Coordinates of C-alpha atoms in Angstrom, one line a residue:
Chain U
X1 CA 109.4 257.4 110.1
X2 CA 109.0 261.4 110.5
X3 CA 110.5 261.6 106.8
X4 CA 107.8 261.3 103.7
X5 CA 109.4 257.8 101.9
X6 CA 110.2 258.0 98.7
X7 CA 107.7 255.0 97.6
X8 CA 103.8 254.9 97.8
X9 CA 103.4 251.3 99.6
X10 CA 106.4 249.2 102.4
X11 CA 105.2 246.1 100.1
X12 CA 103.2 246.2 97.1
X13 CA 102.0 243.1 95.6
X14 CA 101.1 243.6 91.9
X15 CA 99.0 240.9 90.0
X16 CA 101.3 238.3 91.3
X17 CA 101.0 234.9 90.2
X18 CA 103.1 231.7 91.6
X19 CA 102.6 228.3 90.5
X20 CA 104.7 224.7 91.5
X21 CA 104.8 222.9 88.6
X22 CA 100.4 222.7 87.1
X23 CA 99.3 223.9 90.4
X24 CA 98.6 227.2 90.4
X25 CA 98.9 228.8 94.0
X26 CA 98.1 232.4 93.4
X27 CA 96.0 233.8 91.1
X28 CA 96.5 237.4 90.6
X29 CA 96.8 238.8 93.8
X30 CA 97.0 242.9 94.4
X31 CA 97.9 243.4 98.0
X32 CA 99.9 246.0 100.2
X33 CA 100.9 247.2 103.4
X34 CA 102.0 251.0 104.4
X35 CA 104.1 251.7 106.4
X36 CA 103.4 251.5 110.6
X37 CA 100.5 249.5 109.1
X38 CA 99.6 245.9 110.6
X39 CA 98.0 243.7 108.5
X40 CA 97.0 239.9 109.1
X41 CA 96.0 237.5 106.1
X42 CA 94.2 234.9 107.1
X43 CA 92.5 231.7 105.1
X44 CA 91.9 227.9 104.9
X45 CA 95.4 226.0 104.7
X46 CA 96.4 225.4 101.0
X47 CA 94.8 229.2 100.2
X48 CA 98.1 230.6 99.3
X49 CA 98.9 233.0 102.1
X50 CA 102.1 231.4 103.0
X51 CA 103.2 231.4 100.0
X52 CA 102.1 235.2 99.2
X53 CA 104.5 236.2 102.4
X54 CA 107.4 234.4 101.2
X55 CA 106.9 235.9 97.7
X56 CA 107.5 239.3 99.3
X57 CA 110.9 238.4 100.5
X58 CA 112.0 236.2 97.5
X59 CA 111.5 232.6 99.1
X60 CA 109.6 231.6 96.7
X61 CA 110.3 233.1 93.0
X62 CA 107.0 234.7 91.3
X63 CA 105.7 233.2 88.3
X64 CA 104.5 236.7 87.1
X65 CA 103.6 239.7 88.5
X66 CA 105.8 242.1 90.9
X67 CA 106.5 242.8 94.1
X68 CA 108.3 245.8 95.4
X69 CA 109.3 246.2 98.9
X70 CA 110.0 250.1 100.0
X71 CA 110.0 250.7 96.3
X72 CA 112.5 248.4 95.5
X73 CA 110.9 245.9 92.4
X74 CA 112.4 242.4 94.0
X75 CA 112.6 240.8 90.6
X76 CA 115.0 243.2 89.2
X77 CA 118.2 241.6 88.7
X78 CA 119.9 244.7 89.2
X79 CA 118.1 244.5 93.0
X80 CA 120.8 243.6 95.5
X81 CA 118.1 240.6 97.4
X82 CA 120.5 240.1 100.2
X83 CA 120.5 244.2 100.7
X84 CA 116.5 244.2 100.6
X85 CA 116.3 240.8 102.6
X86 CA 118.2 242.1 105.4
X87 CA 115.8 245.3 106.1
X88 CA 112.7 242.5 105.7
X89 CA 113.1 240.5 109.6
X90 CA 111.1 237.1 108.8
X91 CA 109.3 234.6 111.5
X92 CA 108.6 231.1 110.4
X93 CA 106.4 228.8 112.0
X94 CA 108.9 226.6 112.9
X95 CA 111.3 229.1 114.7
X96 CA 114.4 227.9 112.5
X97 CA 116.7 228.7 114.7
X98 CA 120.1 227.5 114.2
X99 CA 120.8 225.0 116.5
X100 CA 124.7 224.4 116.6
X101 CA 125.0 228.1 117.6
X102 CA 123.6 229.8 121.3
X103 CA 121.1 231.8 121.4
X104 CA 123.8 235.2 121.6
X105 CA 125.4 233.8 118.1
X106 CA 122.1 233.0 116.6
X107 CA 121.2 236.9 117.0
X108 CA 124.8 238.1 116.0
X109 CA 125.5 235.7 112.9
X110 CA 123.8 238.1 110.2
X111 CA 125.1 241.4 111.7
X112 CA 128.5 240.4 111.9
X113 CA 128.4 239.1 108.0
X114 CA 125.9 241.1 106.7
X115 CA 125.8 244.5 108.4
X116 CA 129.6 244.3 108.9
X117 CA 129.2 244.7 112.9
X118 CA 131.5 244.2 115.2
X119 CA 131.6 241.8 117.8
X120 CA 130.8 244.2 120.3
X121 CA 128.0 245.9 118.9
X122 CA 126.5 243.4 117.6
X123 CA 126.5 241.1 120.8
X124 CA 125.0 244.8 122.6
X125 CA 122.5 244.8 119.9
X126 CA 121.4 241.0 120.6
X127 CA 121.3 241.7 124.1
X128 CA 118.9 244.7 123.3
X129 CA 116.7 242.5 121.7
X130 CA 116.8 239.8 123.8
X131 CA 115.5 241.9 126.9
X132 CA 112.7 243.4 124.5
X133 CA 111.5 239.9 123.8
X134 CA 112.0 239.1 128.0
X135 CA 115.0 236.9 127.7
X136 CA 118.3 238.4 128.3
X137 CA 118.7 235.3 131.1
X138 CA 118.8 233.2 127.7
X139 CA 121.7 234.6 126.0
X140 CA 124.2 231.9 126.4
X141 CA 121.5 229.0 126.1
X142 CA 121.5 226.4 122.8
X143 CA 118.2 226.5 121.2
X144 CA 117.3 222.9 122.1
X145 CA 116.9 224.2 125.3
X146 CA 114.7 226.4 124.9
X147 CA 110.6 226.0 124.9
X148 CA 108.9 226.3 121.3
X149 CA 107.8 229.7 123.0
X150 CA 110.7 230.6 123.9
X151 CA 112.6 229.5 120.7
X152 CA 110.2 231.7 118.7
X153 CA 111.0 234.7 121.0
X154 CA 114.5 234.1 120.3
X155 CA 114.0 234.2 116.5
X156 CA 111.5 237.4 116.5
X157 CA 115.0 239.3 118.4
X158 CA 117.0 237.1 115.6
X159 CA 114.6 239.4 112.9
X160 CA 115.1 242.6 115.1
X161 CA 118.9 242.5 115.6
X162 CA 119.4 243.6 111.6
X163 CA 116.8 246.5 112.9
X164 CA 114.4 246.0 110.1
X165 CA 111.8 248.2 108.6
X166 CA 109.5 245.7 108.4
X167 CA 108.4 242.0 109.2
X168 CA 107.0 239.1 107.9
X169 CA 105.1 236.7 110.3
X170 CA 104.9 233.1 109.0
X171 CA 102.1 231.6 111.1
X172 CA 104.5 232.0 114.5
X173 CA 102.2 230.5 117.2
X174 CA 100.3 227.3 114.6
X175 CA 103.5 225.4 116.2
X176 CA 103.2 225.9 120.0
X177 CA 101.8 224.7 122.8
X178 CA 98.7 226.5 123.5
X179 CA 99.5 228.1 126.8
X180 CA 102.8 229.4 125.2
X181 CA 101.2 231.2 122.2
X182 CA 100.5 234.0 124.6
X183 CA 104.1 235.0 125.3
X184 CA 104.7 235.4 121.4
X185 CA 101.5 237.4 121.0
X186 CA 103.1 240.0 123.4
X187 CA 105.9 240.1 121.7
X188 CA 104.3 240.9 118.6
X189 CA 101.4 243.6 120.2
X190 CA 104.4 245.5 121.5
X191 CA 106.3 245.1 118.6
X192 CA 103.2 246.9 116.5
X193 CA 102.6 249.4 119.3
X194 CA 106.0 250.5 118.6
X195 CA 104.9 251.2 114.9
X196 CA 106.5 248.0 112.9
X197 CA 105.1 247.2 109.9
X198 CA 104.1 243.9 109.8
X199 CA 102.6 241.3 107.7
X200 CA 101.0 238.7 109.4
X201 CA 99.6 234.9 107.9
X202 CA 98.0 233.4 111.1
X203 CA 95.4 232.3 113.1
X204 CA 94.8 234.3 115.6
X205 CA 91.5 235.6 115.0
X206 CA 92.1 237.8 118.2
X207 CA 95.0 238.7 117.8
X208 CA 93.5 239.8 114.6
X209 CA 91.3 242.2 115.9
X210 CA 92.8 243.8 118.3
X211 CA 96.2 244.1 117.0
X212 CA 95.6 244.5 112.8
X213 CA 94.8 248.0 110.4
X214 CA 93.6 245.6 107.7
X215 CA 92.1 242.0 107.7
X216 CA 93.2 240.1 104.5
X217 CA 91.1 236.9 103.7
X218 CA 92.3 234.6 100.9
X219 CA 90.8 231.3 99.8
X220 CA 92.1 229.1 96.6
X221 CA 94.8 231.8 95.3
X222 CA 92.9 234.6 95.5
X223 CA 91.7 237.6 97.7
X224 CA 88.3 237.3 98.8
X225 CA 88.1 240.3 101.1
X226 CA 89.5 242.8 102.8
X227 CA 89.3 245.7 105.3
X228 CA 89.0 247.1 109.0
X229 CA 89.6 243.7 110.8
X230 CA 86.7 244.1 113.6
X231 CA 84.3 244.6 110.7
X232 CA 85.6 241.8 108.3
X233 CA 85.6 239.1 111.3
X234 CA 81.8 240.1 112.8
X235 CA 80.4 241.2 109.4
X236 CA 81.9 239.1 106.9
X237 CA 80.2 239.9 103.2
X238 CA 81.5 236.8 101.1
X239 CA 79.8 233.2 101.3
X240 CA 83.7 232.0 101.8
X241 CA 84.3 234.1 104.4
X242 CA 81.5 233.8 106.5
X243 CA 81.8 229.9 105.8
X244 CA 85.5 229.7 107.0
X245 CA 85.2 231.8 110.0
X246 CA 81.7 230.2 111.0
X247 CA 84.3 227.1 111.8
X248 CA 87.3 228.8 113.3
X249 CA 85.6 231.7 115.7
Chain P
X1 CA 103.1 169.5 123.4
X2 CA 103.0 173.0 125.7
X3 CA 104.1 176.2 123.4
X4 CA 106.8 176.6 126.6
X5 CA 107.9 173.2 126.8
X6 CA 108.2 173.2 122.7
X7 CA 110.7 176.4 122.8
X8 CA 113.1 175.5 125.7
X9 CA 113.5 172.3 123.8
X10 CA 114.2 174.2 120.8
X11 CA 116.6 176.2 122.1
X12 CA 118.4 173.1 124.0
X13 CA 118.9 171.8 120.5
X14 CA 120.3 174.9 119.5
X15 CA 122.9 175.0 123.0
X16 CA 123.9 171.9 121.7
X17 CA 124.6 172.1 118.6
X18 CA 126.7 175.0 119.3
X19 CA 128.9 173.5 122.0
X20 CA 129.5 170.2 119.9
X21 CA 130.6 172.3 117.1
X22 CA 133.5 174.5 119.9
X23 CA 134.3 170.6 120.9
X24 CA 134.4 169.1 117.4
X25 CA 136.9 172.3 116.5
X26 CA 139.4 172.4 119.9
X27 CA 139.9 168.3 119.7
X28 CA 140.4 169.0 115.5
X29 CA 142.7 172.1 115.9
X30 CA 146.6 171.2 115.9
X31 CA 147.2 173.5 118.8
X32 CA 150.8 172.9 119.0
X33 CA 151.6 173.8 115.1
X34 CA 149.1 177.0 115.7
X35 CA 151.0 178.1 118.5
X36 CA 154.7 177.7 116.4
X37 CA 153.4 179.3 113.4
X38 CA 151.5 182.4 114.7
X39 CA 152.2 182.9 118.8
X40 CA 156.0 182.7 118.9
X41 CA 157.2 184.8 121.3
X42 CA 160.8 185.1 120.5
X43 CA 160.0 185.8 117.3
X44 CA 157.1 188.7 118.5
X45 CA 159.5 190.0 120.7
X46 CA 162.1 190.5 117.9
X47 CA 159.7 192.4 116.0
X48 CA 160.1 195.3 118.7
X49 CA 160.3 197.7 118.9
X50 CA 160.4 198.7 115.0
X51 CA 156.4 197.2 114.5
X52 CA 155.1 200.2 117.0
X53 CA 158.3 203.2 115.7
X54 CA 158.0 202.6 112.0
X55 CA 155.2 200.0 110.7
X56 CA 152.5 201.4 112.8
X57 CA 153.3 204.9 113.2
X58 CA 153.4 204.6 109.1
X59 CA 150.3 202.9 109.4
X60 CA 148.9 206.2 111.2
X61 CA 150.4 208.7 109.1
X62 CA 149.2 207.4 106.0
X63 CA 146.1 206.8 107.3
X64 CA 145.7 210.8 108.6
X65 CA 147.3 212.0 105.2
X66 CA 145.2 210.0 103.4
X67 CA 141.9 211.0 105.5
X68 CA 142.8 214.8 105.5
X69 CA 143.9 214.3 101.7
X70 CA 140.1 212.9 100.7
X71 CA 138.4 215.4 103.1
X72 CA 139.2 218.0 101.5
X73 CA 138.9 217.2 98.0
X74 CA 135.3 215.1 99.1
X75 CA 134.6 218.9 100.4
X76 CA 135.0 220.2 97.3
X77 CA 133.3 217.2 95.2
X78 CA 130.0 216.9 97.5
X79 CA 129.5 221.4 96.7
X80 CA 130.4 220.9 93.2
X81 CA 127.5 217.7 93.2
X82 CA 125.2 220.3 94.9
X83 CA 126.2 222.8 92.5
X84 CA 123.3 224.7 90.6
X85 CA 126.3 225.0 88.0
X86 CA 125.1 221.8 85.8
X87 CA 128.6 220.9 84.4
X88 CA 130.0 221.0 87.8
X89 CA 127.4 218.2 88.8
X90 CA 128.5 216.0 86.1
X91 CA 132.3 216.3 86.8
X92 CA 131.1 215.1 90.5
X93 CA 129.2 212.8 89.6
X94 CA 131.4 211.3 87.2
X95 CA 134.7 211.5 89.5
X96 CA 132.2 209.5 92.4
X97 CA 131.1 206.9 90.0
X98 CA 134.3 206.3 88.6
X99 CA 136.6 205.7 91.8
X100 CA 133.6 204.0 94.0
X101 CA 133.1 201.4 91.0
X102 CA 136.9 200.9 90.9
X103 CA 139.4 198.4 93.1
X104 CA 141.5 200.8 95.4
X105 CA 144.1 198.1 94.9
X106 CA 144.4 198.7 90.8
X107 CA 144.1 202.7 91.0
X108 CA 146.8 202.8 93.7
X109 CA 148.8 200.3 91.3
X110 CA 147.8 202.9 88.2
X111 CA 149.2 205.3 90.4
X112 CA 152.8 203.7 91.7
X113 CA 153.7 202.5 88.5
X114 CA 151.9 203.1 85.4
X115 CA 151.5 206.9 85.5
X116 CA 154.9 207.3 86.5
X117 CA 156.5 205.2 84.2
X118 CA 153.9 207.0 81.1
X119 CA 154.4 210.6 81.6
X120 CA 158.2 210.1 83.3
X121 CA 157.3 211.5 86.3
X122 CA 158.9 210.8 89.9
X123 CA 156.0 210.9 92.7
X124 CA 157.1 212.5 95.7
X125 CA 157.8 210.1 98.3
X126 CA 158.3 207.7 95.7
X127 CA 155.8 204.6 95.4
X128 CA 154.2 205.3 98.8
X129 CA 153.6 208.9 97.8
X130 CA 152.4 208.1 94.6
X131 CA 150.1 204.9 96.6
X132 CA 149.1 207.7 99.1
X133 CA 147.6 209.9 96.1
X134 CA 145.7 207.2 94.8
X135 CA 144.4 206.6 98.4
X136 CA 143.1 210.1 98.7
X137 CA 142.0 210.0 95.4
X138 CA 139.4 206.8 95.9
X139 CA 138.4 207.9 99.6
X140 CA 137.7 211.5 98.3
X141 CA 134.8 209.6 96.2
X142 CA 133.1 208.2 99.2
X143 CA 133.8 211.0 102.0
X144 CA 132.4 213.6 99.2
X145 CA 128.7 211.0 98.9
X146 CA 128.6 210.9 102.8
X147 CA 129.4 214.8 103.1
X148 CA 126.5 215.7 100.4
X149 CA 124.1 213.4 102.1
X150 CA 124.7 215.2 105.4
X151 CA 124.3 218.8 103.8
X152 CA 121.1 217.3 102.4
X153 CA 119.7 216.2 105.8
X154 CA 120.2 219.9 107.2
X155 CA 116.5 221.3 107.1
X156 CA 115.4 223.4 104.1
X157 CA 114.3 226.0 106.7
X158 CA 118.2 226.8 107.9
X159 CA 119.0 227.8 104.7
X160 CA 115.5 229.9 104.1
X161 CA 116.5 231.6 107.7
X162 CA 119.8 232.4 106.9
X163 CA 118.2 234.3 103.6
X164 CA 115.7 235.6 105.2
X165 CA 118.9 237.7 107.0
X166 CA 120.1 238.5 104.0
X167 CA 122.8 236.3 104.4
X168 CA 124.8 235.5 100.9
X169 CA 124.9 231.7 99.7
X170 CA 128.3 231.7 101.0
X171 CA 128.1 232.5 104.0
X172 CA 124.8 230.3 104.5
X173 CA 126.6 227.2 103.8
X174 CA 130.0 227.8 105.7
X175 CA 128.1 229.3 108.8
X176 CA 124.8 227.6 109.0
X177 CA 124.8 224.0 106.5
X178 CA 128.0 222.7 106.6
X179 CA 128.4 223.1 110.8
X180 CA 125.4 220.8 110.8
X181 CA 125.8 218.8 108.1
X182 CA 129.6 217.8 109.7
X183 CA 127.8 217.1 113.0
X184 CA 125.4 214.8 110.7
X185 CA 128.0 212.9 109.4
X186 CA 130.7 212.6 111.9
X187 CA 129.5 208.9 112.7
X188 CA 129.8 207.2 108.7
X189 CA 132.5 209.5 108.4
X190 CA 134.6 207.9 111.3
X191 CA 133.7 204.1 109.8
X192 CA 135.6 205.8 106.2
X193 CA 138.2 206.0 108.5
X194 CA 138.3 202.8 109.9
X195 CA 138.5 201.6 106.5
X196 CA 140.8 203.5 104.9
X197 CA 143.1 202.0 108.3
X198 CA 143.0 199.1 106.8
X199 CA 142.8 200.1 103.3
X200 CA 146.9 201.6 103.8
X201 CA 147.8 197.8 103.3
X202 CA 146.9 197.9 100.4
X203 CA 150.0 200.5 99.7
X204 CA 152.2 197.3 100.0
X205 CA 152.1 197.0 96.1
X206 CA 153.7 200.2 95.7
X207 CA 157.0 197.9 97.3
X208 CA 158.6 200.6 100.2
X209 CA 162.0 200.8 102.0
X210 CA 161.8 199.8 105.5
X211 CA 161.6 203.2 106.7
X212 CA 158.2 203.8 104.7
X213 CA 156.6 200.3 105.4
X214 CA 153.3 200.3 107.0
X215 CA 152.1 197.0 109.4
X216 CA 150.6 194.7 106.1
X217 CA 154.2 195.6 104.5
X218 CA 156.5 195.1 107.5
X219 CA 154.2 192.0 108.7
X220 CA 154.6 190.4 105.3
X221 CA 158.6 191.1 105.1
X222 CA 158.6 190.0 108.5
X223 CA 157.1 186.5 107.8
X224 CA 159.7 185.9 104.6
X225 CA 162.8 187.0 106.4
X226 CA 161.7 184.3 109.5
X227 CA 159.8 181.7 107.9
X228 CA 157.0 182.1 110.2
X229 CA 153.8 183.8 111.1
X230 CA 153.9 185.5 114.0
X231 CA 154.6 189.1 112.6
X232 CA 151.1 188.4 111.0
X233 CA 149.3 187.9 114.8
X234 CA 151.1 191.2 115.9
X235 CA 150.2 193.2 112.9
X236 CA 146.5 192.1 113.3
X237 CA 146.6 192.9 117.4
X238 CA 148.2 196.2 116.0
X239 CA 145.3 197.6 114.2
X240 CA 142.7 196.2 116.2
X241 CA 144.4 198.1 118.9
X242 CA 143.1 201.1 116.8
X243 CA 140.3 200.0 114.8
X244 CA 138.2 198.4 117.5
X245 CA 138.0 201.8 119.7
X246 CA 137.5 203.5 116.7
X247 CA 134.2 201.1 115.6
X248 CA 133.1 201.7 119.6
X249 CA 132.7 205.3 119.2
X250 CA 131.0 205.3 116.2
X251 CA 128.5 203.2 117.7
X252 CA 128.8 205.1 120.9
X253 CA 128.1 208.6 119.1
X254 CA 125.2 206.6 117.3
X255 CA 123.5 205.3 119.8
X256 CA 123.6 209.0 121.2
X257 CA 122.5 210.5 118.3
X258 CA 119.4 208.5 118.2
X259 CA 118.5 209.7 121.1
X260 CA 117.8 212.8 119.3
X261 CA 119.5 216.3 119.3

């Protein structure tokens, strides 16, 4: 982080379109995050912002357009994916953990057959992760036991076990229980107050402002607007915007 | 007529009915000729103890060949179906069609005598080696449909979170799918092997020496060499002895999978 990177932008969204079949889901969308930089998308379900995240780690295959990640163009097919996927930690809204492994092997799988760990250091590395997110007491627990809040905990130290450079946040509280979004909120303000980059698609308006650098609002495939996230939220200047947040704040 | 009063006359009809029927068939039964032909017991008690040392313990070995045999090439049959590789899907595909839509009984009869007697070639294990291949060969066709339909039911979202690590497709489906997708599938797959027990009677066409006979075999030598039934009874108590635990788990594990996980 004390070393001037070699690229301008962590992810740099270039015209990117992505359509399933006639329906066109993003339409031209110029987007990026720097480095250290937080930045929350936000927008009426069916706007495209999930689908704009999982573009930047190859989930979903642009239509056209490009995205690079630390430089790297993701469509290349000289780009090793795997390589680039493995510095990008991702959160999904429904945890995904894997549930025929405990928590300790969920957190280990990917450094031992990706990064080439050994079993040692990669259980050490779980277990560093695991206390970050407040539960080393978990280690040898199956997923199922685990609360949704919990579970998501576990899969945010899943995404920092491969010590990524950045991280993708797929609406990670929309499936909890309201009194455990909190606990995965923490998580993630202490995860930016260490400097991550992140992108986040949520709904957490207040988590929004006091967390993000920039406030990304989409509707129907395309950005509407954009900037400081205190100023977007209390002074929003498009019709859409102030129309969508007039029903969620 | 009261609703009540309607139904418990209904149902006395139906009680019966249903003990006339047991009466009608104990007074019509020739009891004494049923118990010569099929419960003679110094005829059962001859059988002993070769029906448990060589016809069943055949009866299990062909059976775990036969299951281990089509595991692994229904393995192999339910990737290449899943394959993104298009000509791999059509072999699949064509190999399940084929062998469901066929008799077991004329493939393994293809297999003991016509193939070896076209292309000159010995089986090994003779008959019951080359019955045994063409055993494998049929059950590989439905263990692969039950295998791919239980890599299907793992969630799309284990396969994006395994990518999302960077983990190769490899890797993904040995570590993450197919662990789940077995656990899926452990309940059909232990009815394939209840049926493919009592599908290694159909390996009595292949004609085998004593030492290779399974129950139907030995049973059915049994009732020519005595002139009676009995080695039919034991045979049947024989693989109910296996089958019937076997059909008890499976409902066992089902009942505790619906539960949930």
């Amino acid at each position: 982080m004390t070393s001037t990177p070699a690229y301008e932008h962590a992810i740099d969204v270039q015209q990117l379109h992505k359509s399933f079949g006639d329906n066109e889901v993003l339409k031209g969308i110029d987007f990026h995050v720097d480095d250290g930089e937080v930045v929350c998308v936000i927008g009426p379900s069916g706007s495209g912002k999930s689908t704009l995240l999982r573009c930047v780690n190859q989930l979903e295959v642009p239509t056209k357009g490009r995205v690079l990640v630390e430089g790297v163009d993701m469509s290349d097919p000289e780009t090793d994916l795997n390589d680039v996927r493995s510095r990008i930690g991702m959160v999904f809204q429904s945890f995904n953990l894997f549930p025929h492994l405990t928590v300790t092997a969920n957190l280990t799988l990917a450094q031992r057959r990706v990064k080439k760990r050994g079993k040692a250091e990669a259980e050490k590395c779980a277990l560093k992760n695991l206390a970050r997110v407040g539960l080393e007491d978990k280690a040898d627990a199956y997923p199922a036991h685990l609360s949704g809040g919990q579970q998501q905990r576990v899969a945010i130290a899943r995404a920092l076990s491969m010590d990524p450079d950045l991280m993708l946040f797929d609406e990670p509280t929309s499936a909890l229980d309201p009194e455990l979004v909190g606990d995965v909120l923490a998580v993630m303000k202490s995860l930016a107050s260490e400097g991550m980059t992140m992108m986040v698609v949520t709904h957490e308006m207040g988590f929004a402002r006091e967390v993000g650098d920039k406030l990304v609002f989409m509707d129907e495939g395309v950005i509407m607007e954009e900037g400081d996230p205190a100023e977007v939220l209390s002074n929003p200047q498009h019709a859409r915007t102030q129309e969508f947040l007039s029903k969620v704040l | 007529m009261k609703r009540t009063t309607k139904t418990r006359l209904t149902r006395g009809v139906m009680y019966a009915i249903f003990v006339a029927a047991v009466a009608a068939l104990v007074l019509a039964a020739d009891w004494p000729a049923i118990q010569k032909a099929f419960f003679n017991v110094e005829i059962a008690r001859e059988l002993f103890p070769d029906v448990v040392v060589i016809a069943a313990k055949n009866t299990i070995i062909y059976t775990a060949i036969a299951f281990a045999g089509g595991m692994v090439l229904g393995l192999v049959l339910a990737l290449m179906k899943l394959s993104p590789v298009a000509p791999y899907r059509w072999v699949a595909t064509a190999y399940i069609e084929f062998f469901r839509g066929l008799p077991a009984l004329l493939v393994i009869f293809t297999f003991a005598f016509a193939v070896p007697i076209a292309f000159q070639w010995r089986p090994p294990g003779g008959s019951a080696g080359a019955g045994l291949l063409a055993l494998i060969i049929v059950s590989a066709a439905y263990i692969a449909e039950t295998i791919r339909a239980g890599i299907q039911a793992v969630p799309k979202g284990q396969v994006e979170a395994a990518h999302s690590l960077g983990m190769p497709a490899g890797w993904t489906m040995v570590s993450v799918v197919l662990p789940q997708a077995f656990r899926i599938v452990i309940p059909p797959l232990t009815n394939e092997l209840v049926v493919l027990i009592k599908d290694t009677s159909l390996l009595f066409i292949a004609g085998m020496a004593l030492s290779q006979q399974e129950l139907t075999t030995f049973a059915r030598d049994g009732v020519s060499s005595v002139g009676n039934s009995t080695p039919l009874t034991i045979a049947a108590l024989m693989y109910l002895a296996v089958t019937l635990p076997l059909t008890r788990l499976v409902a066992y594990m089902e009942r505790r999978g619906a539960r949930g996980r």
